[in-house]
Short mmCIF file of C-alpha atoms in Angstrom, two decimals:
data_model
loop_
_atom_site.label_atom_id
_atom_site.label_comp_id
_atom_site.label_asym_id
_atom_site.label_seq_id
_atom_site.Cartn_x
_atom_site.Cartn_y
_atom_site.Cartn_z
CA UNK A 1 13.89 11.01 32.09
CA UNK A 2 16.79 10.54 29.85
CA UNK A 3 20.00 11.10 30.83
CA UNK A 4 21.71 14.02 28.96
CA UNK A 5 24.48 16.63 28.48
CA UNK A 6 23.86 19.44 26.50
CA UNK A 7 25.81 21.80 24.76
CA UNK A 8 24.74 25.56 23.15
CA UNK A 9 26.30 26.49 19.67
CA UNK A 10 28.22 29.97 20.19
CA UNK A 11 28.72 29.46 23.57
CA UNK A 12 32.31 27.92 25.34
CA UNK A 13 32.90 25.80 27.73
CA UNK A 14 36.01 23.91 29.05
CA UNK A 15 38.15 21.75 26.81
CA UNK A 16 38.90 19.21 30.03
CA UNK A 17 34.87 18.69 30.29
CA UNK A 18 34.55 17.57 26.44
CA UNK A 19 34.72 14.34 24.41
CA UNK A 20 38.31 14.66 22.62
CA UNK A 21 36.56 12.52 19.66
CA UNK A 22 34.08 15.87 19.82
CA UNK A 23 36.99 18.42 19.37
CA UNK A 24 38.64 15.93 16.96
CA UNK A 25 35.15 15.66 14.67
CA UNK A 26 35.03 19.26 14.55
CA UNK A 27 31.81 19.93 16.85
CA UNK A 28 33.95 22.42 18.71
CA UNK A 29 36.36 25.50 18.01
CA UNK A 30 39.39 25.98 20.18
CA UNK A 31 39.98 28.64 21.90
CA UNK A 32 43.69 30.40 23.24
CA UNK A 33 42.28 30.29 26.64
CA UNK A 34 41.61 26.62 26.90
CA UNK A 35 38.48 26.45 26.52
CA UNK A 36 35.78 25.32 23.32
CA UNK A 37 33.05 26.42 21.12
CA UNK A 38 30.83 24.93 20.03
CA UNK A 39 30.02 24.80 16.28
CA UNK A 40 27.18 22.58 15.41
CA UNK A 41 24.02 21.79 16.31
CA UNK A 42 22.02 18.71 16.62
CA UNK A 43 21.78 15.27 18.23
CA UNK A 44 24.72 12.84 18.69
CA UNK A 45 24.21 9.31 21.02
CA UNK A 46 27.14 7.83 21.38
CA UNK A 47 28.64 5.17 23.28
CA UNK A 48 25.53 4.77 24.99
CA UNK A 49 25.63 8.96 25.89
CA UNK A 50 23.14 11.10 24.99
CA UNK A 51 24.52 14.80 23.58
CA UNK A 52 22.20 17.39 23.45
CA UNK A 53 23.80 20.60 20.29
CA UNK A 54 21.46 23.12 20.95
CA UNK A 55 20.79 25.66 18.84
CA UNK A 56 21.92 29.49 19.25
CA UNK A 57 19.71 31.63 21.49
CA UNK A 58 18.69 28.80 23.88
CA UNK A 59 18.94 30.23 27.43
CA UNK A 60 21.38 27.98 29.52
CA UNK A 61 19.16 27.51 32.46
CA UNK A 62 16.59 26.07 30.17
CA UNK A 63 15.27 23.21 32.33
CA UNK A 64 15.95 19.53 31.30
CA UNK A 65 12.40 19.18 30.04
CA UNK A 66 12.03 21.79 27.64
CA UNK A 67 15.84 21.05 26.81
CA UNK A 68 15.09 17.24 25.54
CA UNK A 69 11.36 18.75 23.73
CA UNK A 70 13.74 21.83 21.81
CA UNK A 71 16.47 19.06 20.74
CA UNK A 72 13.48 16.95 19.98
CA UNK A 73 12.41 19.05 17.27
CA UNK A 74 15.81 20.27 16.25
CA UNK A 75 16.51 16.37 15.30
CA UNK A 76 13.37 16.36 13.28
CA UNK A 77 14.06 19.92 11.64
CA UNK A 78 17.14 18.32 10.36
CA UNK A 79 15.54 15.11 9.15
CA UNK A 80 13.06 17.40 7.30
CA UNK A 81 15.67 20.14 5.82
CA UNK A 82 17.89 17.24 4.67
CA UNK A 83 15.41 15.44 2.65
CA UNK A 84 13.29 18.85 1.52
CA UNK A 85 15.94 21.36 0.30
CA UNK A 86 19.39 20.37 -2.16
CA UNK A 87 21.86 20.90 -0.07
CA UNK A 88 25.07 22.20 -0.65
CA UNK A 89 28.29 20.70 -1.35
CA UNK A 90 29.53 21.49 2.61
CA UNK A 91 26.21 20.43 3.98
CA UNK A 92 26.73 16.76 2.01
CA UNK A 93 29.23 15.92 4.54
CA UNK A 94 27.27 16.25 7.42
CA UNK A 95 23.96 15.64 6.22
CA UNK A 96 23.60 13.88 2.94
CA UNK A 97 25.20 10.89 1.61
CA UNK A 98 28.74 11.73 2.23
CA UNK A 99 28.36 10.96 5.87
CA UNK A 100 27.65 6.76 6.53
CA UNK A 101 25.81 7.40 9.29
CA UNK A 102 22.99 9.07 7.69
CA UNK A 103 21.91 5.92 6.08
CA UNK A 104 21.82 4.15 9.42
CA UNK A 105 19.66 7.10 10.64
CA UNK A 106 17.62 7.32 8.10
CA UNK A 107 17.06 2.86 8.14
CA UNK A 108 15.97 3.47 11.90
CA UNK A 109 13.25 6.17 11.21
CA UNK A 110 11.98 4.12 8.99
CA UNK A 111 11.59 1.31 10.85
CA UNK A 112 10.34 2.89 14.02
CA UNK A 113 7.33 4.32 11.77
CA UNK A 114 6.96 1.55 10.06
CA UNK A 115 6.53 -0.52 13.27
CA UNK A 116 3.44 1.86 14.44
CA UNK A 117 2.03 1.59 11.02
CA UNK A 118 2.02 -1.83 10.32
CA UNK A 119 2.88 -3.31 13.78
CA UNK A 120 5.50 -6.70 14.00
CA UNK A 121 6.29 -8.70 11.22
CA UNK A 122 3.62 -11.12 9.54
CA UNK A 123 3.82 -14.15 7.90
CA UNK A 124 1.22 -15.52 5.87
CA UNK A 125 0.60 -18.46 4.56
CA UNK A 126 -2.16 -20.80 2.79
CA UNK A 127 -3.96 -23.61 4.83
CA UNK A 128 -5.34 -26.16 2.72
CA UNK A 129 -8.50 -27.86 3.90
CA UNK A 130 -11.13 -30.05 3.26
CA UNK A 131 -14.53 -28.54 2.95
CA UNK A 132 -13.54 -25.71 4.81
CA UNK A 133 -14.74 -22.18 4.66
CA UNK A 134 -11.56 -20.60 2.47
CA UNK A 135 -11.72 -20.36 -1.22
CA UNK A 136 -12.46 -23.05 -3.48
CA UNK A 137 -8.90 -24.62 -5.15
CA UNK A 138 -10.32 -25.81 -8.32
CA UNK A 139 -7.67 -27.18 -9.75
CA UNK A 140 -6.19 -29.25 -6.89
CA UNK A 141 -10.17 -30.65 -6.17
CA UNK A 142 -10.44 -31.76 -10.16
CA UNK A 143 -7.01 -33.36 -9.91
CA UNK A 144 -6.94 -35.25 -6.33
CA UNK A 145 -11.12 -35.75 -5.84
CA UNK A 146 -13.70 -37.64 -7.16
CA UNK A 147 -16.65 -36.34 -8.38
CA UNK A 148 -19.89 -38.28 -8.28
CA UNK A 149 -21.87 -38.26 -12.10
CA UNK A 150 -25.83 -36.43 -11.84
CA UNK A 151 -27.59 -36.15 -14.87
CA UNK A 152 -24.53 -36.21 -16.72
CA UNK A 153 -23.05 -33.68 -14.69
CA UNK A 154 -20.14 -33.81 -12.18
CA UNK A 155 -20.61 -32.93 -8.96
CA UNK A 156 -17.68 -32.38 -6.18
CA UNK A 157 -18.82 -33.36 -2.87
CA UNK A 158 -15.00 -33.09 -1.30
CA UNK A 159 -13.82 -29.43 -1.78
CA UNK A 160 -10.31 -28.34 -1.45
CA UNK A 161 -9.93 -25.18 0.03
CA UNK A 162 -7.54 -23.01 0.68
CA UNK A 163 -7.54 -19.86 3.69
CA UNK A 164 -4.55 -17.30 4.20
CA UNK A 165 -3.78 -17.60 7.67
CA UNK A 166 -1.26 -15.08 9.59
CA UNK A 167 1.87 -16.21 11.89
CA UNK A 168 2.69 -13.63 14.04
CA UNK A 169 5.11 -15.80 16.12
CA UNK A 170 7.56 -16.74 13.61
CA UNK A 171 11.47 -16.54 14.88
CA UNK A 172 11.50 -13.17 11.39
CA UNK A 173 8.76 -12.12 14.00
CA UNK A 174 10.72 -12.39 16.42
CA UNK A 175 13.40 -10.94 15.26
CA UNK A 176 11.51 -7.49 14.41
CA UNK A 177 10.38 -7.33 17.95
CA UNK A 178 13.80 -7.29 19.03
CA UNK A 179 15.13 -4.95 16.42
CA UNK A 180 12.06 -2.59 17.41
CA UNK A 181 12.57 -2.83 21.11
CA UNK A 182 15.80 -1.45 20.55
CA UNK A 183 15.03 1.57 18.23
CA UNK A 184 12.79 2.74 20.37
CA UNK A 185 14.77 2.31 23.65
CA UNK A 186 17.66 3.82 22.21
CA UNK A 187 16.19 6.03 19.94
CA UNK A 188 12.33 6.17 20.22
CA UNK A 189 12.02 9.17 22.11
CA UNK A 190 13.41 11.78 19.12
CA UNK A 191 10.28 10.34 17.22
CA UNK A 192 7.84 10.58 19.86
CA UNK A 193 7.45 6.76 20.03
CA UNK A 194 7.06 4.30 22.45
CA UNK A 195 6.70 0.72 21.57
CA UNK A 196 4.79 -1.56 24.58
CA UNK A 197 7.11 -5.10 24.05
CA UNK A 198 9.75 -6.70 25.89
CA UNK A 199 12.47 -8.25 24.41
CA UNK A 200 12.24 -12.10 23.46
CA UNK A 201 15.62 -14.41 24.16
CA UNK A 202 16.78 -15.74 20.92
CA UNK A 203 19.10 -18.28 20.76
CA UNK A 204 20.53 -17.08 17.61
CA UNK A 205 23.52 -14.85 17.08
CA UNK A 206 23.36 -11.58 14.89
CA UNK A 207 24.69 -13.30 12.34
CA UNK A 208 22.55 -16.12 11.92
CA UNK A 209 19.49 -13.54 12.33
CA UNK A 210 20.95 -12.04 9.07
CA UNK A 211 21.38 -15.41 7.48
CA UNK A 212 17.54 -16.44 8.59
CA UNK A 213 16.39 -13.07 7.12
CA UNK A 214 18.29 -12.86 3.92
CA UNK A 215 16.98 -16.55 3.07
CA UNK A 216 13.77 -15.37 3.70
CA UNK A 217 13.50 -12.38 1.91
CA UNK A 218 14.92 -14.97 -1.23
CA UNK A 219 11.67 -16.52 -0.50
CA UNK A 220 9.30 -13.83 -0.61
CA UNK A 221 7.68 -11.74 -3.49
CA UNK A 222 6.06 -8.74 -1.04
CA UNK A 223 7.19 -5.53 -1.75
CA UNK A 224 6.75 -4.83 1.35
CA UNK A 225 8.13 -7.19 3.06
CA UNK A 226 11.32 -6.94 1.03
CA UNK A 227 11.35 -3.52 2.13
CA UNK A 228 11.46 -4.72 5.46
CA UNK A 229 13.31 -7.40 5.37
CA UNK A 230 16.30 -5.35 4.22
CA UNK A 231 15.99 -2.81 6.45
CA UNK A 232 16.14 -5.15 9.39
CA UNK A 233 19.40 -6.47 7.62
CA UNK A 234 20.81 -3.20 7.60
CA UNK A 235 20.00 -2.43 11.02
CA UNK A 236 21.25 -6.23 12.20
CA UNK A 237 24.75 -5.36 9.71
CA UNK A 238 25.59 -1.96 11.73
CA UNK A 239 24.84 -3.81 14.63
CA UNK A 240 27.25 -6.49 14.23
CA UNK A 241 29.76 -4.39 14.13
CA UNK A 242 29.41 -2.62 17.55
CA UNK A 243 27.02 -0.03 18.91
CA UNK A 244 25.85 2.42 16.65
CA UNK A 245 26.89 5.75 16.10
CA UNK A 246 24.13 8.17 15.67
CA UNK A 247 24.93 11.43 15.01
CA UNK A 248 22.93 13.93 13.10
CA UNK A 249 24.81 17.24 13.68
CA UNK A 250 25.57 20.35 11.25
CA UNK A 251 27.63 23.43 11.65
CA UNK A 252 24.83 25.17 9.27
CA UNK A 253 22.01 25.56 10.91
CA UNK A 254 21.74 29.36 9.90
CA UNK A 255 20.84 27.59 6.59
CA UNK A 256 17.72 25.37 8.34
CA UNK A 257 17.14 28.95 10.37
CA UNK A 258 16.66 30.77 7.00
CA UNK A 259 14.24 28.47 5.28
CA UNK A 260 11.94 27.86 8.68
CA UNK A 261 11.53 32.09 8.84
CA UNK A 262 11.02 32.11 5.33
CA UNK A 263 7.94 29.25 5.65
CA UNK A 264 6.38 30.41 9.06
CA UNK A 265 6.36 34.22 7.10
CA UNK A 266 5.14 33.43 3.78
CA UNK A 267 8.40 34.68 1.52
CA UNK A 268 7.63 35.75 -1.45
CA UNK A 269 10.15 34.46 -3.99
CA UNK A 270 9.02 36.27 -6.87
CA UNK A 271 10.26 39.48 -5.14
CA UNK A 272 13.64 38.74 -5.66
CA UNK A 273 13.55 39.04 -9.34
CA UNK A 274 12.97 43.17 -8.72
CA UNK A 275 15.64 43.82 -6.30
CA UNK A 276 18.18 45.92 -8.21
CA UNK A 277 21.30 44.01 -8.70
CA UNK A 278 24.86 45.27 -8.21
CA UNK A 279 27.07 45.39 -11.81
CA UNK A 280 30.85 45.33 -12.75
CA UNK A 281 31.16 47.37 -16.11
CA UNK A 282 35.05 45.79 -17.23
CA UNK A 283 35.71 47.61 -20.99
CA UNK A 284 31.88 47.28 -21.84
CA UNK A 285 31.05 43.77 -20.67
CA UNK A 286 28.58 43.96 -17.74
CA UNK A 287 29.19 41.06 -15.00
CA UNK A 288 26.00 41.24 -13.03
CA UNK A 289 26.32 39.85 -9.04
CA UNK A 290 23.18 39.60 -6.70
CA UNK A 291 21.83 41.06 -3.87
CA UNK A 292 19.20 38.77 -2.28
CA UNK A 293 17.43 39.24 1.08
CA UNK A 294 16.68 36.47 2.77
CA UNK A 295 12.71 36.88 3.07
CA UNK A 296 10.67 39.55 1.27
CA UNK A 297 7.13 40.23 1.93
CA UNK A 298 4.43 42.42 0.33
CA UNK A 299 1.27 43.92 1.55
CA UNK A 300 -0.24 46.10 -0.67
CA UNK A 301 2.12 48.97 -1.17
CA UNK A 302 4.16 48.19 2.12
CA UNK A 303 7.25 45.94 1.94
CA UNK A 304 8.81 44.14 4.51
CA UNK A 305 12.61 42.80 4.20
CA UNK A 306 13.70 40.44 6.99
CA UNK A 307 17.03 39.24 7.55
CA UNK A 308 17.29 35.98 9.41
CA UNK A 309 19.66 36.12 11.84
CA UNK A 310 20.77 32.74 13.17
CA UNK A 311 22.66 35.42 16.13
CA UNK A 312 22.59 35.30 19.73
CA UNK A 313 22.86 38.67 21.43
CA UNK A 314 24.19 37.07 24.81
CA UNK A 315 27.15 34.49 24.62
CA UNK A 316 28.65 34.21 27.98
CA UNK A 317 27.15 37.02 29.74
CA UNK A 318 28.98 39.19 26.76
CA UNK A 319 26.65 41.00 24.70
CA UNK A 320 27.21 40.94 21.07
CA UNK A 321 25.30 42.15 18.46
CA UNK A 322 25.23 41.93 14.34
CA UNK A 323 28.37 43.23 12.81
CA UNK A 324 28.33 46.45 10.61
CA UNK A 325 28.52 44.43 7.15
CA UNK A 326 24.76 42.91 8.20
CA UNK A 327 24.06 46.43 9.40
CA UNK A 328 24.66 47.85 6.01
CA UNK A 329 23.35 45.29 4.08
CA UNK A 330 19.65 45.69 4.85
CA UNK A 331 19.94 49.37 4.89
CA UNK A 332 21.13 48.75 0.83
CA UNK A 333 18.30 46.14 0.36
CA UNK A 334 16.22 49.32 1.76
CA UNK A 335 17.84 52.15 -0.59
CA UNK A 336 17.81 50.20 -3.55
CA UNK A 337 13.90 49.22 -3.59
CA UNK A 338 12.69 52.91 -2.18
CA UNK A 339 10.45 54.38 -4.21
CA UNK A 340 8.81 51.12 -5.19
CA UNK A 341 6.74 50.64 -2.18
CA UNK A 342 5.34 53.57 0.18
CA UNK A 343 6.87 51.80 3.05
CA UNK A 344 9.63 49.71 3.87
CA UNK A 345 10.34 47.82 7.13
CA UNK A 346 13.41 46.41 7.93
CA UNK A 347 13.89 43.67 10.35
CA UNK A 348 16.50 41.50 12.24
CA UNK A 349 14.73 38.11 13.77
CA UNK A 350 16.99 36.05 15.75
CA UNK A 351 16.28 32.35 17.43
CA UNK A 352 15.24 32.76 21.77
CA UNK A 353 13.82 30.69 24.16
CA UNK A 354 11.43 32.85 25.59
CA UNK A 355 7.85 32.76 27.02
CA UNK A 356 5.98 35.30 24.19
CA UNK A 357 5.56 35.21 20.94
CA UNK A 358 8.14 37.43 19.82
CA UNK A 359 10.68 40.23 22.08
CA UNK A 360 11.92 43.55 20.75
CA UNK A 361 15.74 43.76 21.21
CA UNK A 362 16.39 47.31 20.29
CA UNK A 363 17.25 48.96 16.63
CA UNK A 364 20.41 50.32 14.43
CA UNK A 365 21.04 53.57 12.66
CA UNK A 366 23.40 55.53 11.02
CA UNK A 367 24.14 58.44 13.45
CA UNK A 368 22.36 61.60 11.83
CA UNK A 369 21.48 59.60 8.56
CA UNK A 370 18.77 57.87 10.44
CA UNK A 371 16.15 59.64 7.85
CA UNK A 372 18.46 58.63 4.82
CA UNK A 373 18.87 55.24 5.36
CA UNK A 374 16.32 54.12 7.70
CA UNK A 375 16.23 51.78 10.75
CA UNK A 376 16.97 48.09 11.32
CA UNK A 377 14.64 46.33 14.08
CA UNK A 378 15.39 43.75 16.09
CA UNK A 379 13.28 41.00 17.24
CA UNK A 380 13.69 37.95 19.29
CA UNK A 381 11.22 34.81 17.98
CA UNK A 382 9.86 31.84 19.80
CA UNK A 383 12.41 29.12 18.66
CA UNK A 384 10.09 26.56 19.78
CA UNK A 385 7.20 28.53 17.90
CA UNK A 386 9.29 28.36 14.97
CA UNK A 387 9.95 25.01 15.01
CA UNK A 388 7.01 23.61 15.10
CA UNK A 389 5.53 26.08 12.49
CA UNK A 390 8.20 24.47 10.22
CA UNK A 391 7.40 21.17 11.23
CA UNK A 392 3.59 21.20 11.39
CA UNK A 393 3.76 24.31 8.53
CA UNK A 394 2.23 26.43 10.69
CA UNK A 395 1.79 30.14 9.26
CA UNK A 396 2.87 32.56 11.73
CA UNK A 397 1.97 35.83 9.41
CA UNK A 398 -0.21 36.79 12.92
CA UNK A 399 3.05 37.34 14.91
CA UNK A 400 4.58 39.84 11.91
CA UNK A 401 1.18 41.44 12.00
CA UNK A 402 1.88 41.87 15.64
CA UNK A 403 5.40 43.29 15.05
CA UNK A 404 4.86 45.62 12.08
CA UNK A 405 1.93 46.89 14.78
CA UNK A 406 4.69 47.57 17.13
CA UNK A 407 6.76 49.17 14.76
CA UNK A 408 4.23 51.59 13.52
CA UNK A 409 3.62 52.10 17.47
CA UNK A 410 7.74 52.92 18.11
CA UNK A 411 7.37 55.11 15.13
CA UNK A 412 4.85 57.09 16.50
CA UNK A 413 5.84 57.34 19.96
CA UNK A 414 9.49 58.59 18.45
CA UNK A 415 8.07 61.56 16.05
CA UNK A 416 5.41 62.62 18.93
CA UNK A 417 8.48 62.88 21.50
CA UNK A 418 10.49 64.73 18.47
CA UNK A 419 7.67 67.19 18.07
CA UNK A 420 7.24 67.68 21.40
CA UNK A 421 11.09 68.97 21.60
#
């Protein structure tokens, strides 16, 4: 089991118990009562610590099993948002190009895969024989052999052949296997991976390794094997410059929470282009702004507008819920496409670590105006459903089938109890 401490965005938590280079990198708000926040989620191994940035909505008593399998694919949701979707100008800094470490990151995935793909290192070679059973080297068997003369024709009875042959315990082979040892030590467990070698003693310093592979990859006209050869440089570079820093963290994981509802529940984009938009008139020019929901979804006459709330109702036994302006938001999204469809549903889904599928938190109204503007419904999903629908690209249409079901239920049950007064 690896050693751990976690941390749950939204949540706080002593100042004295955290990493000052944590409060200093921005992974945690400060608070007037002394204590922190935190603000970002993700994985950060440091100083030969493991730090767990959980998203929101993780229950804190979450065993250390299920914690290491959720931050598991949390690290890979952010390795797939980061290479899938533009990000924005903020998100650069912490996940594209803007921050060094990504490359480093990025140089170690690769090489971990590649390792299980390809396995260690190979160098070929040609082995010249005589006679032997590789292909026939023509030109080197005309020029160095004699032939005997047979009704006026030559005849080679000494044939130069040649055979690729593989070394698979070359000191660039070596080298790999102690590159690769360490990934996966260090780092193999966020990609499910665990390499079977032990680590060889080299009597070479990191910096003649780099010299012994650079020379090498001068030598060699591979693609692949330049490929590889300069990602072991990279890795052997960061290396020789002390331990390396690995942090994949962002403070905008409502963004990544967005686009995995959106996947798992089919949104349909087109939608967007019919949902009225909001105008300035200013002495006859029109300045149009938007309104856009964050997932729309149509089923025959019925329409279904989702808001995905990256919220967690319970932050240090305090209960908090969405603020008016999300409140009233929806309920617009509702009045301004009514009429268009028969039936609207409007939803709140927010990230949980629960057992089921899906929980219903509760709904919002306008007192007395609940028949003009309609309800909001709340709903807890599977975070670790989610997940792995985005990662695997899993539909989960089934478990809004299941919810609109329990709407329509609610519904009833509330206009048979208001008939029955």
């Amino acid at each position: 089991m690896i050693r751990f401490e976690s941390f749950i965005e939204g949540q706080r938590y002593f100042k004295k118990n955290i990493p000052n280079e944590f409060i200093d990198s921005g992974y945690f708000n400060l608070n007037k009562d002394k204590t922190v926040t935190s603000k970002v989620c993700g994985i950060s191994i440091t100083n030969n610590q493991t730090y767990l940035f959980l998203p929101k909505g993780v229950n804190k008593n979450l065993g250390s099993d299920r914690k290491l399998k959720l931050a598991r694919k949390v690290f890979k949701s952010l390795l797939k948002y980061k290479d899938t979707i533009r990000l924005s100008h903020e998100e650069n800094e912490w996940l594209g190009k803007e921050n060094s470490e990504i490359e480093s990151i990025d140089n170690i995935g690769w090489l971990i895969n590649d390792y299980f793909n390809h396995g260690l290192y190979k160098e070929e070679y040609k082995k010249e024989e005589n006679n032997g059973n590789g292909r026939i080297d023509w030109a080197r068997t005309i020029k160095l052999k004699l032939p005997i003369v047979n009704n006026s024709e030559f005849l080679y009875l000494d044939l130069i052949t040649n055979k690729n042959q593989i070394n698979n315990n070359s000191i660039i082979s070596a080298i790999h296997n102690n590159i690769i040892f360490e990934c996966c030590n260090n780092f193999g467990w966020l990609y499910d991976k665990k390499a079977n070698i032990n680590k060889i003693d080299l009597h070479l310093t990191i910096e003649e390794q780099i010299i012994v592979l650079k020379r090498n990859l001068r030598e060699t006209f591979s693609g692949y094997q330049v490929d590889l050869l300069q990602k072991m440089i990279i890795y052997l570079e960061v290396v020789k410059n002390g331990s390396i820093e690995f942090n994949l963290l962002t403070p905008y994981y409502y963004y990544i929470w967005e686009v995995m509802i959106k996947n798992a529940m089919k949104h349909n984009d087109k939608l967007q282009n019919y949902v009225p938009k909001p105008y300035w008139d200013i002495n006859g020019e029109i300045y149009k702004t938007k309104q856009i929901p964050d997932v729309l979804i149509d089923k025959g006459t019925n329409l279904i507008i989702i808001d995905a709330k990256y919220y967690s109702i319970i932050t240090n036994e305090v209960r908090k819920f969405p603020g008016w302006e999300s409140v009233v938001k929806q309920m617009y999204y509702n009045l301004s496409l009514n009429g268009s469809y028969d039936n609207i549903q409007n939803i709140f889904f927010m990230p949980e670590t629960i057992l089921s599928e899906y929980k219903y938190i509760g709904k919002t109204a306008v007192q007395g105006k609940e028949d003009i503007f309609g309800y909001v419904y709340a709903y807890s999903i599977n975070l670790d459903i989610v997940l792995k629908s985005y990662l695997d690209e899993i539909n989960l249409e089934h478990i809004l089938n299941n919810i609109i079901s329990h709407q329509k239920s609610l519904n009833y049950k509330e206009s048979s109890n208001k008939n029955s007064e």
